[in-house]
């Protein structure tokens, strides 16, 4: 199986950025643990960009031949019709994740432009959301 994790804007600063909300762990360290954990089951690729169009390009590049995409679109979640359209344009299932519980935060974070295009949404469990999303994709694959 091939799974692609795509992180959007400011998520390159995990571990440094607002640690009281997003935790103190660098994503690269967590990713290495995930890759190790799922070594026998899946290859996990990683892409991060702060640029909306590059996230769309990556969805197009990987979204026709991987088994699933875990997408944290960061703040573009709340604004980007273009990313929602890209998700609808590809064939691989996309799971939307958020490290924080966006529904406990400012009202502007309560609405997602992309949820309606995704297979499901996982939010609020810290970095463990990425593992939960992978589990969801594995479960969907074995259905
Ligand atoms: C986030 C939540 C978004 O509202 C925010 O803009 C982010 C991160 C999260 O993972 O909790 O950048 O997607």
CSV table of C-alpha atoms and ligand atoms in Angstrom, one decimal:
chain,number,residue,atom,x,y,z
A,1,UNK,CA,0.0,0.0,0.0
A,2,UNK,CA,1.1,3.5,-0.6
A,3,UNK,CA,-0.1,6.4,1.6
A,4,UNK,CA,0.8,10.0,1.2
A,5,UNK,CA,0.7,12.5,4.0
A,6,UNK,CA,0.3,16.1,2.9
A,7,UNK,CA,0.8,19.0,5.3
A,8,UNK,CA,-0.2,22.6,4.5
A,9,UNK,CA,1.0,26.0,5.6
A,10,UNK,CA,2.9,26.5,8.9
A,11,UNK,CA,3.0,22.8,9.6
A,12,UNK,CA,6.7,22.8,8.8
A,13,UNK,CA,7.0,24.5,12.2
A,14,UNK,CA,5.5,21.8,14.3
A,15,UNK,CA,7.4,21.5,17.5
A,16,UNK,CA,8.2,25.2,17.5
A,17,UNK,CA,4.9,26.8,16.5
A,18,UNK,CA,2.3,27.4,19.3
A,19,UNK,CA,3.4,24.2,21.2
A,20,UNK,CA,0.5,24.7,23.7
A,21,UNK,CA,-1.9,23.9,20.7
A,22,UNK,CA,0.2,21.7,18.4
A,23,UNK,CA,2.6,20.0,20.8
A,24,UNK,CA,6.4,20.1,21.1
A,25,UNK,CA,7.3,17.3,18.6
A,26,UNK,CA,8.8,17.9,15.2
A,27,UNK,CA,6.8,16.2,12.5
A,28,UNK,CA,9.8,14.6,10.9
A,29,UNK,CA,10.5,12.7,14.2
A,30,UNK,CA,6.8,11.5,14.4
A,31,UNK,CA,6.9,10.6,10.7
A,32,UNK,CA,9.9,8.3,11.2
A,33,UNK,CA,8.0,6.5,13.9
A,34,UNK,CA,4.9,6.1,11.7
A,35,UNK,CA,7.0,4.8,8.8
A,36,UNK,CA,8.6,2.3,11.1
A,37,UNK,CA,5.3,1.2,12.6
A,38,UNK,CA,3.7,0.6,9.2
A,39,UNK,CA,6.8,-0.7,7.5
A,40,UNK,CA,5.3,-4.1,6.7
A,41,UNK,CA,2.0,-2.7,5.5
A,42,UNK,CA,2.5,0.5,3.7
A,43,UNK,CA,5.0,3.0,2.4
A,44,UNK,CA,4.3,6.4,3.7
A,45,UNK,CA,5.4,9.4,1.6
A,46,UNK,CA,5.5,12.9,3.0
A,47,UNK,CA,5.0,16.3,1.4
A,48,UNK,CA,4.7,19.7,3.0
A,49,UNK,CA,4.1,23.1,1.4
A,50,UNK,CA,3.1,26.6,2.5
A,51,UNK,CA,1.9,27.3,-1.1
A,52,UNK,CA,-1.7,26.4,-2.0
A,53,UNK,CA,-1.0,25.6,-5.7
A,54,UNK,CA,1.9,23.2,-4.7
A,55,UNK,CA,-0.5,21.3,-2.4
A,56,UNK,CA,-2.9,21.0,-5.3
A,57,UNK,CA,-0.1,19.9,-7.6
A,58,UNK,CA,0.8,17.2,-5.1
A,59,UNK,CA,-2.8,16.0,-4.8
A,60,UNK,CA,-2.9,15.7,-8.6
A,61,UNK,CA,0.5,14.0,-8.8
A,62,UNK,CA,-0.3,11.3,-6.2
A,63,UNK,CA,-4.1,11.2,-6.1
A,64,UNK,CA,-4.5,8.7,-9.0
A,65,UNK,CA,-2.2,5.9,-7.9
A,66,UNK,CA,-1.8,5.9,-4.1
A,67,UNK,CA,-4.2,4.1,-1.8
A,68,UNK,CA,-5.0,7.1,0.3
A,69,UNK,CA,-4.0,10.6,1.3
A,70,UNK,CA,-3.9,12.1,4.8
A,71,UNK,CA,-4.3,15.8,4.4
A,72,UNK,CA,-3.8,18.5,7.0
A,73,UNK,CA,-4.5,21.6,4.8
A,74,UNK,CA,-3.8,24.0,7.8
A,75,UNK,CA,-5.6,27.3,7.4
A,76,UNK,CA,-6.4,26.5,3.7
A,77,UNK,CA,-9.0,24.1,5.3
A,78,UNK,CA,-11.1,27.1,6.0
A,79,UNK,CA,-10.7,29.0,2.8
A,80,UNK,CA,-9.7,26.9,-0.2
A,81,UNK,CA,-12.4,25.9,-2.7
A,82,UNK,CA,-9.5,25.1,-5.0
A,83,UNK,CA,-8.2,22.4,-2.7
A,84,UNK,CA,-11.7,21.0,-2.3
A,85,UNK,CA,-12.0,20.9,-6.1
A,86,UNK,CA,-8.6,19.1,-6.3
A,87,UNK,CA,-9.8,16.5,-3.8
A,88,UNK,CA,-12.9,15.9,-5.8
A,89,UNK,CA,-10.9,15.6,-9.0
A,90,UNK,CA,-8.7,12.7,-7.9
A,91,UNK,CA,-9.5,9.1,-7.3
A,92,UNK,CA,-7.6,8.2,-4.1
A,93,UNK,CA,-9.6,8.7,-0.8
A,94,UNK,CA,-8.5,11.7,1.3
A,95,UNK,CA,-8.8,11.8,5.1
A,96,UNK,CA,-8.8,15.4,6.5
A,97,UNK,CA,-6.9,15.7,9.8
A,98,UNK,CA,-6.4,18.5,12.3
A,99,UNK,CA,-4.0,18.2,15.2
A,100,UNK,CA,-6.2,20.5,17.3
A,101,UNK,CA,-9.9,20.2,17.9
A,102,UNK,CA,-10.9,23.0,15.5
A,103,UNK,CA,-14.4,23.0,16.9
A,104,UNK,CA,-13.2,24.1,20.3
A,105,UNK,CA,-11.3,27.0,18.8
A,106,UNK,CA,-12.3,30.3,17.1
A,107,UNK,CA,-15.5,30.2,15.1
A,108,UNK,CA,-13.6,30.8,11.9
A,109,UNK,CA,-12.0,27.4,12.3
A,110,UNK,CA,-15.3,25.6,12.7
A,111,UNK,CA,-16.1,25.5,9.0
A,112,UNK,CA,-14.1,23.4,6.6
A,113,UNK,CA,-14.2,24.0,2.8
A,114,UNK,CA,-12.7,20.5,2.2
A,115,UNK,CA,-14.6,18.1,4.5
A,116,UNK,CA,-17.4,17.6,2.0
A,117,UNK,CA,-14.9,16.3,-0.5
A,118,UNK,CA,-13.1,14.0,1.9
A,119,UNK,CA,-13.8,10.4,3.0
A,120,UNK,CA,-13.7,11.5,6.6
A,121,UNK,CA,-12.3,13.9,9.2
A,122,UNK,CA,-10.2,13.3,12.3
A,123,UNK,CA,-9.4,16.2,14.7
A,124,UNK,CA,-8.3,16.9,18.2
A,125,UNK,CA,-6.1,14.0,19.1
A,126,UNK,CA,-2.7,15.7,18.5
A,127,UNK,CA,-0.3,14.0,16.1
A,128,UNK,CA,-2.0,10.7,16.8
A,129,UNK,CA,-4.6,12.0,14.3
A,130,UNK,CA,-2.3,11.0,11.5
A,131,UNK,CA,-2.0,7.4,12.8
A,132,UNK,CA,-5.8,7.2,13.2
A,133,UNK,CA,-6.2,8.5,9.6
A,134,UNK,CA,-3.9,5.7,8.3
A,135,UNK,CA,-5.9,3.1,10.3
A,136,UNK,CA,-9.0,4.5,8.6
A,137,UNK,CA,-7.5,4.1,5.2
A,138,UNK,CA,-6.3,0.6,6.0
A,139,UNK,CA,-9.8,-0.3,7.2
A,140,UNK,CA,-11.3,1.2,4.0
A,141,UNK,CA,-8.9,-0.8,1.8
A,142,UNK,CA,-9.8,-4.1,3.5
A,143,UNK,CA,-13.5,-3.6,3.3
B,1,LIG,C1,-4.8,22.9,11.9
B,1,LIG,C2,-6.0,23.8,12.4
B,1,LIG,C3,-6.1,25.0,11.4
B,1,LIG,O1,-7.2,25.8,11.8
B,1,LIG,C4,-4.9,25.8,11.5
B,1,LIG,O2,-4.9,26.9,10.6
B,1,LIG,C5,-3.6,25.0,11.3
B,1,LIG,C6,-3.5,23.6,11.8
B,1,LIG,C7,-4.6,21.7,12.9
B,1,LIG,O3,-3.9,20.8,12.6
B,1,LIG,O4,-5.2,21.7,14.0
B,1,LIG,O5,-2.7,25.4,10.6
B,1,LIG,O6,-5.1,22.3,10.7
